[in-house]
């Protein structure tokens, strides 16, 4: 069964990104349909797949990571507005029977992502 998961790593501090709010949307044309909101646990992961089963279909999605809130809670000093605050990641799912893992590697001034396993 296919599923969508994520993992946030705070590369500046060398630890999981705990307590990061993530909004999940399905995209269609110029529209966005909110699906759910999740929060990362103490390992920087969600306690369950973000989407799976009938809720996970081929198409385009967006994960919106509220990184600025996390960075503020960590006491990381930065000019306001922060260089990174809300990070939207848009990606496509061609085969919903597969596992799509979309991690975020985060620091106050940069991030990266990839399709993991």
GROMACS .gro file of C-alpha atoms in nm:
model
  117
    1UNK     CA    1   0.000   0.000   0.000
    2UNK     CA    2   0.130   0.344  -0.089
    3UNK     CA    3   0.183   0.614   0.166
    4UNK     CA    4   0.329   0.959   0.221
    5UNK     CA    5   0.576   1.025   0.503
    6UNK     CA    6   0.822   1.296   0.602
    7UNK     CA    7   1.110   1.355   0.840
    8UNK     CA    8   1.263   1.688   0.945
    9UNK     CA    9   1.627   1.713   1.043
   10UNK     CA   10   1.769   2.031   1.194
   11UNK     CA   11   2.109   2.028   1.025
   12UNK     CA   12   2.229   2.341   1.210
   13UNK     CA   13   2.189   2.173   1.548
   14UNK     CA   14   2.241   1.814   1.440
   15UNK     CA   15   1.912   1.678   1.572
   16UNK     CA   16   1.556   1.596   1.467
   17UNK     CA   17   1.316   1.883   1.406
   18UNK     CA   18   1.067   1.825   1.687
   19UNK     CA   19   0.729   2.001   1.705
   20UNK     CA   20   0.718   2.134   1.348
   21UNK     CA   21   0.367   2.192   1.218
   22UNK     CA   22   0.310   2.068   0.862
   23UNK     CA   23   0.001   2.140   0.654
   24UNK     CA   24  -0.086   1.900   0.372
   25UNK     CA   25  -0.270   2.003   0.054
   26UNK     CA   26  -0.382   1.834  -0.266
   27UNK     CA   27  -0.329   2.058  -0.569
   28UNK     CA   28  -0.559   2.077  -0.868
   29UNK     CA   29  -0.497   2.341  -1.133
   30UNK     CA   30  -0.466   2.664  -0.938
   31UNK     CA   31  -0.658   2.527  -0.639
   32UNK     CA   32  -0.539   2.383  -0.308
   33UNK     CA   33  -0.750   2.147  -0.099
   34UNK     CA   34  -0.642   2.117   0.264
   35UNK     CA   35  -0.617   1.753   0.371
   36UNK     CA   36  -0.472   1.762   0.723
   37UNK     CA   37  -0.226   1.918   0.962
   38UNK     CA   38   0.037   1.712   1.144
   39UNK     CA   39   0.320   1.784   1.388
   40UNK     CA   40   0.657   1.613   1.403
   41UNK     CA   41   0.740   1.405   1.709
   42UNK     CA   42   1.066   1.398   1.908
   43UNK     CA   43   1.233   1.203   1.625
   44UNK     CA   44   1.132   1.466   1.366
   45UNK     CA   45   0.879   1.226   1.213
   46UNK     CA   46   0.502   1.197   1.222
   47UNK     CA   47   0.357   0.920   1.438
   48UNK     CA   48   0.176   0.770   1.138
   49UNK     CA   49   0.189   0.812   0.760
   50UNK     CA   50   0.061   1.153   0.655
   51UNK     CA   51  -0.156   0.995   0.387
   52UNK     CA   52  -0.221   0.632   0.301
   53UNK     CA   53  -0.485   0.404   0.151
   54UNK     CA   54  -0.767   0.575  -0.035
   55UNK     CA   55  -0.651   0.916   0.094
   56UNK     CA   56  -0.324   0.882  -0.102
   57UNK     CA   57  -0.383   0.917  -0.476
   58UNK     CA   58  -0.179   1.004  -0.783
   59UNK     CA   59  -0.158   1.379  -0.833
   60UNK     CA   60   0.015   1.687  -0.702
   61UNK     CA   61   0.063   1.770  -0.335
   62UNK     CA   62   0.208   2.040  -0.118
   63UNK     CA   63   0.362   2.007   0.227
   64UNK     CA   64   0.389   2.340   0.410
   65UNK     CA   65   0.650   2.331   0.687
   66UNK     CA   66   0.619   2.603   0.952
   67UNK     CA   67   0.995   2.626   1.005
   68UNK     CA   68   1.004   2.983   1.139
   69UNK     CA   69   0.792   2.889   1.441
   70UNK     CA   70   1.029   2.600   1.512
   71UNK     CA   71   1.342   2.815   1.476
   72UNK     CA   72   1.197   3.077   1.712
   73UNK     CA   73   1.112   2.807   1.970
   74UNK     CA   74   1.471   2.683   1.947
   75UNK     CA   75   1.593   3.031   2.040
   76UNK     CA   76   1.783   3.069   1.715
   77UNK     CA   77   1.849   3.439   1.672
   78UNK     CA   78   1.778   3.591   1.332
   79UNK     CA   79   1.664   3.916   1.182
   80UNK     CA   80   1.289   3.954   1.138
   81UNK     CA   81   1.139   3.880   0.904
   82UNK     CA   82   1.330   3.555   0.899
   83UNK     CA   83   1.496   3.442   0.580
   84UNK     CA   84   1.304   3.113   0.610
   85UNK     CA   85   0.963   3.106   0.773
   86UNK     CA   86   0.704   2.897   0.588
   87UNK     CA   87   0.850   2.643   0.346
   88UNK     CA   88   0.614   2.503   0.080
   89UNK     CA   89   0.725   2.185  -0.098
   90UNK     CA   90   0.528   2.088  -0.407
   91UNK     CA   91   0.574   1.745  -0.557
   92UNK     CA   92   0.397   1.494  -0.779
   93UNK     CA   93   0.286   1.139  -0.708
   94UNK     CA   94   0.281   0.929  -1.023
   95UNK     CA   95   0.216   0.590  -0.858
   96UNK     CA   96   0.015   0.600  -0.536
   97UNK     CA   97   0.095   0.235  -0.466
   98UNK     CA   98   0.451   0.336  -0.377
   99UNK     CA   99   0.600   0.492  -0.065
  100UNK     CA  100   0.677   0.862  -0.111
  101UNK     CA  101   0.907   0.991   0.164
  102UNK     CA  102   0.968   1.368   0.146
  103UNK     CA  103   1.224   1.472   0.408
  104UNK     CA  104   1.327   1.826   0.491
  105UNK     CA  105   1.684   1.912   0.595
  106UNK     CA  106   1.657   2.248   0.767
  107UNK     CA  107   1.884   2.528   0.887
  108UNK     CA  108   1.804   2.897   0.948
  109UNK     CA  109   1.931   3.001   0.604
  110UNK     CA  110   1.877   2.698   0.384
  111UNK     CA  111   1.692   2.374   0.330
  112UNK     CA  112   1.694   2.077   0.097
  113UNK     CA  113   1.467   1.790   0.018
  114UNK     CA  114   1.464   1.475  -0.190
  115UNK     CA  115   1.254   1.167  -0.247
  116UNK     CA  116   1.366   0.925   0.021
  117UNK     CA  117   1.272   0.570   0.098
   0.00000   0.00000   0.00000
